Tab-separated table of N, CA, C and O in Angstrom:
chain	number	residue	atom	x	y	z
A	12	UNK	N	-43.239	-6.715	43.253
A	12	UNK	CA	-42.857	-7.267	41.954
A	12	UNK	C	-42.947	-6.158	40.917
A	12	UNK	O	-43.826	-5.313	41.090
A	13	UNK	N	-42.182	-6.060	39.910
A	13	UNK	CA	-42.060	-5.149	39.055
A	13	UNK	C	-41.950	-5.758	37.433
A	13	UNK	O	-41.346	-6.788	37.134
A	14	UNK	N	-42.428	-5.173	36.805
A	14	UNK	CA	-42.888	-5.468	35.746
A	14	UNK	C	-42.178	-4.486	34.731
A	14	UNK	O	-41.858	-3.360	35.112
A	15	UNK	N	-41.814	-5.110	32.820
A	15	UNK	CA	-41.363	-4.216	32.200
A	15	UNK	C	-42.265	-4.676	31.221
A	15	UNK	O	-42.180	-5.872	30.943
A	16	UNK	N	-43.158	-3.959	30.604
A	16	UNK	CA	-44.227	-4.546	29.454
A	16	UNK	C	-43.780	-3.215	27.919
A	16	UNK	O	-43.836	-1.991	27.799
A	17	UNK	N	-43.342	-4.446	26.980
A	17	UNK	CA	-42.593	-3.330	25.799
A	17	UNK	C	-44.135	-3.674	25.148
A	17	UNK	O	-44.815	-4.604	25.582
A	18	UNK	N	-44.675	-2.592	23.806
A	18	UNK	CA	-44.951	-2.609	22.464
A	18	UNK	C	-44.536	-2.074	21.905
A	18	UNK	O	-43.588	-1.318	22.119
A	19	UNK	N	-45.368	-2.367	20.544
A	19	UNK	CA	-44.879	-1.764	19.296
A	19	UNK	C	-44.131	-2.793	18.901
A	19	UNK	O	-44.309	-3.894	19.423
A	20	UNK	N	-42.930	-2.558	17.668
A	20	UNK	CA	-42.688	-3.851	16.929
A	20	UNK	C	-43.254	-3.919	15.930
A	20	UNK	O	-44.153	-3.127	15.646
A	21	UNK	N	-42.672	-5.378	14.748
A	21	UNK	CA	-43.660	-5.829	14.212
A	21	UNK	C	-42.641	-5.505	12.910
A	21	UNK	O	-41.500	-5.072	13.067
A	22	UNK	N	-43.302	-5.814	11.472
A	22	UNK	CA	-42.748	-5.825	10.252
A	22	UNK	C	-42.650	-4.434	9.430
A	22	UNK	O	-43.514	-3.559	9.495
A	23	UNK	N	-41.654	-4.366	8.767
A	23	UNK	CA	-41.662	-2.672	8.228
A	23	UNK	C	-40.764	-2.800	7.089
A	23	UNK	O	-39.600	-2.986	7.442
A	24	UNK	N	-40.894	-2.771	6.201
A	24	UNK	CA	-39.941	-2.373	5.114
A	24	UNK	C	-38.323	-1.518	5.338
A	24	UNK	O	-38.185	-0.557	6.096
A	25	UNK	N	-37.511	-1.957	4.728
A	25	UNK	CA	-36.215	-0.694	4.578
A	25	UNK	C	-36.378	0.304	4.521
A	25	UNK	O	-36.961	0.859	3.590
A	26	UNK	N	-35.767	1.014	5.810
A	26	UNK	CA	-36.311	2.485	5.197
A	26	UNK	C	-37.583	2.994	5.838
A	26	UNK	O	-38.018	4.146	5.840
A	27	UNK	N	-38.027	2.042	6.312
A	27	UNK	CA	-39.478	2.793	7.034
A	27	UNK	C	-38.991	3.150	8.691
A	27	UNK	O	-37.866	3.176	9.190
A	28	UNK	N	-40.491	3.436	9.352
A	28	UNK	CA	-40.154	3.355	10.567
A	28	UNK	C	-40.999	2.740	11.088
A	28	UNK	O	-41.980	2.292	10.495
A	29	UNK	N	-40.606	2.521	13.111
A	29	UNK	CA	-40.872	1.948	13.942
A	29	UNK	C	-40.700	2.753	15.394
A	29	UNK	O	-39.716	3.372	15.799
A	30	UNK	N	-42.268	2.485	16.180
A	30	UNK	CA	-42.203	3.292	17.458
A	30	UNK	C	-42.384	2.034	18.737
A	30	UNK	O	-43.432	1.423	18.945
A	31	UNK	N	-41.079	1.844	19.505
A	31	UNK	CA	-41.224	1.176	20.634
A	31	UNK	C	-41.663	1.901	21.971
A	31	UNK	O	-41.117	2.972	22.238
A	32	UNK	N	-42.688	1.342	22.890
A	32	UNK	CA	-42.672	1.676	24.444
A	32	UNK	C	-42.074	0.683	25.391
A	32	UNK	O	-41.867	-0.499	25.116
A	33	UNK	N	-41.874	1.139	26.277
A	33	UNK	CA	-42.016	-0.217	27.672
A	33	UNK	C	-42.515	0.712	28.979
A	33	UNK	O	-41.941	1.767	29.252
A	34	UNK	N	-43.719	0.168	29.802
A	34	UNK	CA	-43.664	0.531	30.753
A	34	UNK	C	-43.564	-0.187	31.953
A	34	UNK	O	-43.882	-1.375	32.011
A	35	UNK	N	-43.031	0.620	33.180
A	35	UNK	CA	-42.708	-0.317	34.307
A	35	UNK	C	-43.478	0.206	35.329
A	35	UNK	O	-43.654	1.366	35.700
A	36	UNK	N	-44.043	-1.192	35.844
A	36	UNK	CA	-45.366	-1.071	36.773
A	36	UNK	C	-44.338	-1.506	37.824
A	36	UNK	O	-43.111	-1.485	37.721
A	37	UNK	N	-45.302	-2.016	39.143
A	37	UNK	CA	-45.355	-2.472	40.175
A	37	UNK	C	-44.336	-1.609	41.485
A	37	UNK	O	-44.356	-0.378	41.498
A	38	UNK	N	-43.768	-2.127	42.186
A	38	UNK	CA	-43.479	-1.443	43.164
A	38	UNK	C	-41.680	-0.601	42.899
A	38	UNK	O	-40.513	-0.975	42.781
A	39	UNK	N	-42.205	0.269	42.910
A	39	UNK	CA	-41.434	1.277	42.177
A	39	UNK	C	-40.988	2.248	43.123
A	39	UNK	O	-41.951	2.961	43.406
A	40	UNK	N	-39.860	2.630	43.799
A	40	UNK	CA	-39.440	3.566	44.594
A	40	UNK	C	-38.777	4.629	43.344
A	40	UNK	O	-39.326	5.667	42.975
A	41	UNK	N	-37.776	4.213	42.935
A	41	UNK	CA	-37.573	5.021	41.733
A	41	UNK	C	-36.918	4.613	40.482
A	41	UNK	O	-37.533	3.552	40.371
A	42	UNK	N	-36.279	4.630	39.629
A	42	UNK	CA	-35.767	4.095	38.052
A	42	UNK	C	-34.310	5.377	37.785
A	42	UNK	O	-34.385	6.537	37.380
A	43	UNK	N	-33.433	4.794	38.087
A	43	UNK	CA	-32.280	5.493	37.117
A	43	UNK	C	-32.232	5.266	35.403
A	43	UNK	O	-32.989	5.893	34.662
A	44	UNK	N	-31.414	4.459	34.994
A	44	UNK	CA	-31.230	4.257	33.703
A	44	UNK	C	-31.895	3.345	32.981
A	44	UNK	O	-31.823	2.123	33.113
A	45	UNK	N	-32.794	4.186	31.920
A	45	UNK	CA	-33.621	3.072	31.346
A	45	UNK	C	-32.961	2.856	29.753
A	45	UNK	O	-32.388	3.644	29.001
A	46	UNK	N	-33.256	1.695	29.645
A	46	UNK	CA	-32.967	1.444	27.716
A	46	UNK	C	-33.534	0.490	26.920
A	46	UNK	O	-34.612	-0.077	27.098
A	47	UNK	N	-32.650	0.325	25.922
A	47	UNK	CA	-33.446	-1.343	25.240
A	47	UNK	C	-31.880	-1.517	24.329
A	47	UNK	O	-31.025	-0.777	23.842
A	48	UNK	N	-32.152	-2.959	24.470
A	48	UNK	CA	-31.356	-3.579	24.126
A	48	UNK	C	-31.859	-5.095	23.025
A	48	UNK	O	-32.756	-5.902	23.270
A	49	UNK	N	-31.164	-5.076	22.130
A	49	UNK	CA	-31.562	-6.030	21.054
A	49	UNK	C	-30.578	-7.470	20.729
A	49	UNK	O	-29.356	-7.574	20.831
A	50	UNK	N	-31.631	-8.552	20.290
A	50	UNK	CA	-30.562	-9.595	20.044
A	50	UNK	C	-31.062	-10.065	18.586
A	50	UNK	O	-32.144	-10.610	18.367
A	51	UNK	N	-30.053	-9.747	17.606
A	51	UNK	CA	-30.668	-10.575	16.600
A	51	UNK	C	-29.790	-11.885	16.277
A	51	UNK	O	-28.797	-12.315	16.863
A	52	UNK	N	-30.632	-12.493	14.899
A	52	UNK	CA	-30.816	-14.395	14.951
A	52	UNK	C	-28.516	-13.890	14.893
A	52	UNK	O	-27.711	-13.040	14.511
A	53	UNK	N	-28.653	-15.412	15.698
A	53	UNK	CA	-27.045	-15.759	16.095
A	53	UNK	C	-26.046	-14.226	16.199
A	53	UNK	O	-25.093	-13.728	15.599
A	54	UNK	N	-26.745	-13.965	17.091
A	54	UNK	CA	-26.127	-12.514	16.918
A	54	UNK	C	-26.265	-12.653	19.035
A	54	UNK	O	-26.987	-13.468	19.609
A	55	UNK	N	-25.332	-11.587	19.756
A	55	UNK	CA	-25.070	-11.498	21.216
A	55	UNK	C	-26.030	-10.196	21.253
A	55	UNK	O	-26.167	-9.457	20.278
A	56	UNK	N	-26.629	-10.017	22.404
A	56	UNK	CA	-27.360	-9.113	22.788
A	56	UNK	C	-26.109	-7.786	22.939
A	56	UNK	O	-24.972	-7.669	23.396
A	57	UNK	N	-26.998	-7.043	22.338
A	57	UNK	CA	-26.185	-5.669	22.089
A	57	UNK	C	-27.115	-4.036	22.620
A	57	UNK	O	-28.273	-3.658	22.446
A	58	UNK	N	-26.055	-3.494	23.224
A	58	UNK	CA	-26.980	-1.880	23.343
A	58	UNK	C	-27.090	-1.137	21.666
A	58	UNK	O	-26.409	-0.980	20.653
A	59	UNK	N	-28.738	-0.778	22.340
A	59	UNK	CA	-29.338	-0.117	21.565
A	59	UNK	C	-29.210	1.492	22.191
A	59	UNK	O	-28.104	2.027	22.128
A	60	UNK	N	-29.771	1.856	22.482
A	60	UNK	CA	-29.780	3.093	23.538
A	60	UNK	C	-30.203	3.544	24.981
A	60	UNK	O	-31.342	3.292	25.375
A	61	UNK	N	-29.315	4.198	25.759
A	61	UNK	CA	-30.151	4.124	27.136
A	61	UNK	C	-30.241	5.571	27.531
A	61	UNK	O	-29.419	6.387	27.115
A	62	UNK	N	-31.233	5.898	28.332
A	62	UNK	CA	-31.577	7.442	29.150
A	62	UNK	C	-31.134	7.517	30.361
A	62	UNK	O	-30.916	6.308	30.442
A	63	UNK	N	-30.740	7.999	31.604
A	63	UNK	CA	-30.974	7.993	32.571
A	63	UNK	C	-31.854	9.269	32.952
A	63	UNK	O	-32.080	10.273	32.277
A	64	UNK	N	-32.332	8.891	34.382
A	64	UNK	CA	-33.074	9.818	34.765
A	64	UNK	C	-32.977	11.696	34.772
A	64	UNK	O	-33.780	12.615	34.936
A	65	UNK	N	-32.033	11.611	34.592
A	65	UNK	CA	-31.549	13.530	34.367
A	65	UNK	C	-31.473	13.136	32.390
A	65	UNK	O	-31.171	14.095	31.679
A	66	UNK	N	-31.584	12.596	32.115
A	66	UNK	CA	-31.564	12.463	30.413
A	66	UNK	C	-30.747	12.311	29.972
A	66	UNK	O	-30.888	11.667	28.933
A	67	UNK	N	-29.387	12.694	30.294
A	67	UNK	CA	-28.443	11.680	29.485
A	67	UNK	C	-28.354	10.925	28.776
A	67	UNK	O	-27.962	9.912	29.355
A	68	UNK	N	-28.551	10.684	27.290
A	68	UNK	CA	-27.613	9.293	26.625
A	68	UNK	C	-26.925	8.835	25.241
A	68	UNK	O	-26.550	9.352	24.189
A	69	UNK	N	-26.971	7.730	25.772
A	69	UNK	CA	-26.575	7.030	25.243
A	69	UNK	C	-26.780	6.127	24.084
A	69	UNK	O	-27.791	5.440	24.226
A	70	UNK	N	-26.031	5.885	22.808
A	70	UNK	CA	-26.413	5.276	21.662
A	70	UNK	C	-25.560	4.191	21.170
A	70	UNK	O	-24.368	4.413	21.384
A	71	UNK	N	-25.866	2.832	20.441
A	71	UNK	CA	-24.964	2.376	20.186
A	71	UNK	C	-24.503	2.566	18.511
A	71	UNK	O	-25.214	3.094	17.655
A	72	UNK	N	-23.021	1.947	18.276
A	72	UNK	CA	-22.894	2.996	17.190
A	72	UNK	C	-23.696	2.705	15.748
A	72	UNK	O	-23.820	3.462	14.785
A	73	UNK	N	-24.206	1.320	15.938
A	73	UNK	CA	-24.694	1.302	14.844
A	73	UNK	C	-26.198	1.772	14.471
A	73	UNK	O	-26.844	1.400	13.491
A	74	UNK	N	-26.553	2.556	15.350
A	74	UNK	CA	-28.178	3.630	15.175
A	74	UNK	C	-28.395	4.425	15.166
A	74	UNK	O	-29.424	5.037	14.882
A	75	UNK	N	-26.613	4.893	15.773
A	75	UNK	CA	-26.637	6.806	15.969
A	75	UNK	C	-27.626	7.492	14.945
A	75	UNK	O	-27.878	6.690	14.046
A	76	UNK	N	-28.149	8.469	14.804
A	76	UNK	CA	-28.405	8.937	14.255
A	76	UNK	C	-29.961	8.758	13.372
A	76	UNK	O	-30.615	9.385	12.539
A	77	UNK	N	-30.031	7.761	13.984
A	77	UNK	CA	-31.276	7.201	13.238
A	77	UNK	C	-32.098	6.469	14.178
A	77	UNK	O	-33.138	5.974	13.743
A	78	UNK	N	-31.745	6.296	15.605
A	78	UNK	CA	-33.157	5.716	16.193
A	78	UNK	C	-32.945	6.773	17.621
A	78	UNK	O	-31.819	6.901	18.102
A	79	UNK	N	-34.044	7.433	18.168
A	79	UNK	CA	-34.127	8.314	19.142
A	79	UNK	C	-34.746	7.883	20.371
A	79	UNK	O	-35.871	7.383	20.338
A	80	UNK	N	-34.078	8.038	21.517
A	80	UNK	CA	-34.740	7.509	22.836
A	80	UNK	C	-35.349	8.578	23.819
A	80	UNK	O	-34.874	9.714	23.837
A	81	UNK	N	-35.980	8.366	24.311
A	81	UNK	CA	-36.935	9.457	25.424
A	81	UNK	C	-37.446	8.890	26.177
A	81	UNK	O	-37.743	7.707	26.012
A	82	UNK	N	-37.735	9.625	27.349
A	82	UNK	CA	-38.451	8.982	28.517
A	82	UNK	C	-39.528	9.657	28.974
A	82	UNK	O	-39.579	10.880	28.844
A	83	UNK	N	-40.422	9.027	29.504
A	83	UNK	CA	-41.411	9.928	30.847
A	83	UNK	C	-41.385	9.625	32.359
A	83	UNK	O	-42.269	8.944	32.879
A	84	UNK	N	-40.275	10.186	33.107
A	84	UNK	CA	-40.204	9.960	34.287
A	84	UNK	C	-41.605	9.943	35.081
A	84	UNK	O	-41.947	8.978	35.764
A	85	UNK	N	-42.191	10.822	34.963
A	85	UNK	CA	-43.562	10.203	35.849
A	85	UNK	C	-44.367	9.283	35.622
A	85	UNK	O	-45.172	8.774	36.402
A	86	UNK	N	-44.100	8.966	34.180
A	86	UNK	CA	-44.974	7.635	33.544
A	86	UNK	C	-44.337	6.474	34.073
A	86	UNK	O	-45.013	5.530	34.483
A	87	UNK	N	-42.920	6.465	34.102
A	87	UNK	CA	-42.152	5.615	34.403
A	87	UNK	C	-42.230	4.546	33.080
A	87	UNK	O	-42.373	3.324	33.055
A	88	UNK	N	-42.076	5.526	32.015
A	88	UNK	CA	-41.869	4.827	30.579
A	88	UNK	C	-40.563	5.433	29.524
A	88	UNK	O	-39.767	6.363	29.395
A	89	UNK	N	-40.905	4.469	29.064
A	89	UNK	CA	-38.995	4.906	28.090
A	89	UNK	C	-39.715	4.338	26.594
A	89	UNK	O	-40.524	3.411	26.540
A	90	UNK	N	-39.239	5.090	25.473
A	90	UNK	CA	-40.577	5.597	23.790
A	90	UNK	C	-38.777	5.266	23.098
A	90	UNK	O	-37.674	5.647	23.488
A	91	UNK	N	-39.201	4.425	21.982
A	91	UNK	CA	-37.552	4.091	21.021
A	91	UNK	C	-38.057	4.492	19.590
A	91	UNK	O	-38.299	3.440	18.998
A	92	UNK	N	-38.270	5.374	18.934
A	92	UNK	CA	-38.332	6.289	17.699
A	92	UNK	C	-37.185	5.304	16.659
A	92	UNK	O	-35.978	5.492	16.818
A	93	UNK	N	-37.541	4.549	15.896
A	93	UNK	CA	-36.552	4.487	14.745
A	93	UNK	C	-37.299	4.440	13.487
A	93	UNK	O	-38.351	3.992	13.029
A	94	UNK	N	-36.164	5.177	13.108
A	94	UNK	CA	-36.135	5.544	11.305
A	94	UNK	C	-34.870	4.711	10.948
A	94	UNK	O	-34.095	3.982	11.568
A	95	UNK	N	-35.054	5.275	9.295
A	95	UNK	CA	-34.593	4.352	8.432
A	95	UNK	C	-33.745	3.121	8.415
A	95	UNK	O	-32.623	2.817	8.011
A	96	UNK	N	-34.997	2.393	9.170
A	96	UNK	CA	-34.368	1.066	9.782
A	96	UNK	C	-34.081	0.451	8.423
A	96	UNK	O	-34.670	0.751	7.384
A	97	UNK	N	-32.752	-0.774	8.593
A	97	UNK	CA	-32.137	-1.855	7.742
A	97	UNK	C	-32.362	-2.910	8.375
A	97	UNK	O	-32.853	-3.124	9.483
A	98	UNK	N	-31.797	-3.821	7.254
A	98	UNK	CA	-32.464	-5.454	7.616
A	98	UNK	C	-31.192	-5.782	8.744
A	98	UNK	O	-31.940	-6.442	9.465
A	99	UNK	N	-30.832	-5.800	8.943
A	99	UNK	CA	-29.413	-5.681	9.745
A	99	UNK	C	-30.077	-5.113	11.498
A	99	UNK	O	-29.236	-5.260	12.384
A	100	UNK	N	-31.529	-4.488	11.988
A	100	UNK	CA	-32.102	-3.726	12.251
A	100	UNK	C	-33.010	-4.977	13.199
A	100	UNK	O	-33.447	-4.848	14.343
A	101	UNK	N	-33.101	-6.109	12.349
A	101	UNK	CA	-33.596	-7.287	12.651
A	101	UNK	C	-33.612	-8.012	13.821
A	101	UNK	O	-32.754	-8.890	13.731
A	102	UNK	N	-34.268	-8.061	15.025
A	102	UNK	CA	-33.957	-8.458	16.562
A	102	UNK	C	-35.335	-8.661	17.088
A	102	UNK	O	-36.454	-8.522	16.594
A	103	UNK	N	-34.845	-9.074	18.368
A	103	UNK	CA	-36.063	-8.805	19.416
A	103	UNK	C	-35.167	-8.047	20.045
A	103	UNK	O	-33.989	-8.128	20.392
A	104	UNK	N	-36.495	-6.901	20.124
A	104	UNK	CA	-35.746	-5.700	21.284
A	104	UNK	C	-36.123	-6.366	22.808
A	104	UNK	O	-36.908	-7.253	23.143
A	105	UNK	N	-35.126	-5.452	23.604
A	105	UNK	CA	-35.359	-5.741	25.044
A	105	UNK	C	-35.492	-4.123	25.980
A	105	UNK	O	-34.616	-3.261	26.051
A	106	UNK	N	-36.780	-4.102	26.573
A	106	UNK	CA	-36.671	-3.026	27.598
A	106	UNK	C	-35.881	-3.409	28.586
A	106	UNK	O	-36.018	-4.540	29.051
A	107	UNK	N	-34.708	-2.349	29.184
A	107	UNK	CA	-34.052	-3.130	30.868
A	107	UNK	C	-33.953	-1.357	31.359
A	107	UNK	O	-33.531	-0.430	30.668
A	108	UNK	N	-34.428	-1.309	32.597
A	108	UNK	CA	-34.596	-0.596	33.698
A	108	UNK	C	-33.453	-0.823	34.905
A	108	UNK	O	-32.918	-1.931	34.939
A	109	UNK	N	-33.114	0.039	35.756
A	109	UNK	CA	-32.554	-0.278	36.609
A	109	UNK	C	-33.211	0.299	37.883
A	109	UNK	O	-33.196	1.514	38.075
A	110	UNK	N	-33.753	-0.504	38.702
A	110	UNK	CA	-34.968	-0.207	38.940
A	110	UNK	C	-34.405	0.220	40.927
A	110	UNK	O	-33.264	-0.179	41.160
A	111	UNK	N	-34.912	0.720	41.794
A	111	UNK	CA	-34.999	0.831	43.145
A	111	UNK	C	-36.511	0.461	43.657
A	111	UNK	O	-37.560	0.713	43.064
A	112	UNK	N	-36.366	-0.134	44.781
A	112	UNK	CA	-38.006	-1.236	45.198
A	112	UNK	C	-38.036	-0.315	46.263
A	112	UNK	O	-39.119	0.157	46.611
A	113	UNK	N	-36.505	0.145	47.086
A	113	UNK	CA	-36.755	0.647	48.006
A	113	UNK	C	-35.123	1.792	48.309
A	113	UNK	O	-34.073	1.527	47.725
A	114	UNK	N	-35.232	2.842	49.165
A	114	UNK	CA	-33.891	3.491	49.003
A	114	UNK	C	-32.448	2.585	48.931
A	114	UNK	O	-31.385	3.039	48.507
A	115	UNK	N	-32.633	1.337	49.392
A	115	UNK	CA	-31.046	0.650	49.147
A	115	UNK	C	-31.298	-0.285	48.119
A	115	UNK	O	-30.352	-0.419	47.342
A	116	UNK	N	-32.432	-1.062	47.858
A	116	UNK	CA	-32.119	-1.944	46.934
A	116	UNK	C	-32.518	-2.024	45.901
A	116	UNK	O	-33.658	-1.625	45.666
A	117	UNK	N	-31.712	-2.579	44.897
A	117	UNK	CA	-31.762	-1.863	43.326
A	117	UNK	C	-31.224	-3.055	42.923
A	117	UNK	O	-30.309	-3.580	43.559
A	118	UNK	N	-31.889	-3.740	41.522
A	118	UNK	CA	-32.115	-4.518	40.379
A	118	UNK	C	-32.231	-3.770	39.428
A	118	UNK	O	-32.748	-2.668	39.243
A	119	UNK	N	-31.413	-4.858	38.532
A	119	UNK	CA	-32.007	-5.181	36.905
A	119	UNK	C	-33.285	-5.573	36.356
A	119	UNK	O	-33.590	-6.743	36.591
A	120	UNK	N	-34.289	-4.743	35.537
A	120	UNK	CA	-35.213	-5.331	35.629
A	120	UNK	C	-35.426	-5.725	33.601
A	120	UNK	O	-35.004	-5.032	32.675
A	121	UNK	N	-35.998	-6.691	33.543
A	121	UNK	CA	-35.926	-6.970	32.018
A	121	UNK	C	-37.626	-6.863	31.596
A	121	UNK	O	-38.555	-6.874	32.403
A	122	UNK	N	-37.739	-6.749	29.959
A	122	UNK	CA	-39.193	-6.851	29.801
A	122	UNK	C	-38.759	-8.020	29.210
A	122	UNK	O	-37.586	-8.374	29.333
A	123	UNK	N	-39.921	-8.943	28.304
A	123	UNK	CA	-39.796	-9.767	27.275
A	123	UNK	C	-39.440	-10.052	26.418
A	123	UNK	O	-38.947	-11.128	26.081
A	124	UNK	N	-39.651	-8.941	25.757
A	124	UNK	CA	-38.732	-8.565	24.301
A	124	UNK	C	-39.871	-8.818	23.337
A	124	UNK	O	-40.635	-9.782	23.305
A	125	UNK	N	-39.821	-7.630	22.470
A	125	UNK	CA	-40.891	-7.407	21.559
A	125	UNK	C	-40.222	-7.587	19.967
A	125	UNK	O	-39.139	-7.001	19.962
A	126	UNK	N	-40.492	-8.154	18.733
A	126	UNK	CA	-39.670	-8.838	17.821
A	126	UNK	C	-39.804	-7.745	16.596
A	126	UNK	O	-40.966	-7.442	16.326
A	127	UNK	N	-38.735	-7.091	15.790
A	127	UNK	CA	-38.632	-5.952	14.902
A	127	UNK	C	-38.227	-6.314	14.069
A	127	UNK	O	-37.001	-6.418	14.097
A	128	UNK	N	-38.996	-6.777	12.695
A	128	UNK	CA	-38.464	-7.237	11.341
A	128	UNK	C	-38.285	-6.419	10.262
A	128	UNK	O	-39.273	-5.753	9.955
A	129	UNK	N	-37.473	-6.306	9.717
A	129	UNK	CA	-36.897	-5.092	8.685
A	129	UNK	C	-36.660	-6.251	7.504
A	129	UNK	O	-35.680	-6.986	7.386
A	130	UNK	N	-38.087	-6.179	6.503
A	130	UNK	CA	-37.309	-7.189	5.182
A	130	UNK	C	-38.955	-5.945	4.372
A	130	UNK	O	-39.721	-5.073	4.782
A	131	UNK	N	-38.648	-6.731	3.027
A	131	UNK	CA	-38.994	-5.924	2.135
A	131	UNK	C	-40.111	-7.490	1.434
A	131	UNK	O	-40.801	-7.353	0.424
């Protein structure tokens, strides 16, 4: 069983910042592409940014530039850096992994989702 446990979160003014983790426990052969992904109120779950394992990535367009993703492959953790977050910014984030249990089989793995409020 494998596990995705996010922190961080929580309330912040316009303009401030916010540091997300997620780490993934349990039986772990290896992790390609990790990210997070956000849904805010009546809003469709949308990419935020993803890494893969050689580092590569990826941003969606509305954070470029302002929220930064990184990983620790041996930690088997993925760190979401945002600045000058807007209320617009407003979601529960989601850690998702794409995870290997064993050399052939490979899942989606989700965390809970940790909740990021941007009001003043």
């Amino acid at each position: 069983q494998v596990q995705l446990v996010e922190s961080g979160g929580g309330l912040v003014q316009p303009g401030g910042s916010l540091s997300l983790s997620c780490a993934a426990s349990g039986r772990i052969f290896r992790i390609n592409t990790m990210g997070w992904y956000r849904q805010g109120p009546g809003k469709e779950r949308e990419l935020v940014a993803t890494i893969t394992s050689g580092g590569s990535i990826t941003y969606g367009d509305s954070v470029k530039n302002r929220f930064t993703i990184s990983r620790d492959n041996a930690k088997n953790t993925v760190h979401l850096q945002m600045n000058s977050l807007e209320p617009e910014d407003t979601a529960v984030y989601y850690c998702n992994a794409a995870i290997y249990s064993s050399p052939l089989y490979r899942f989606d793995a989700w965390g809970r989702g940790t909740q990021v409020t941007v009001s003043s």
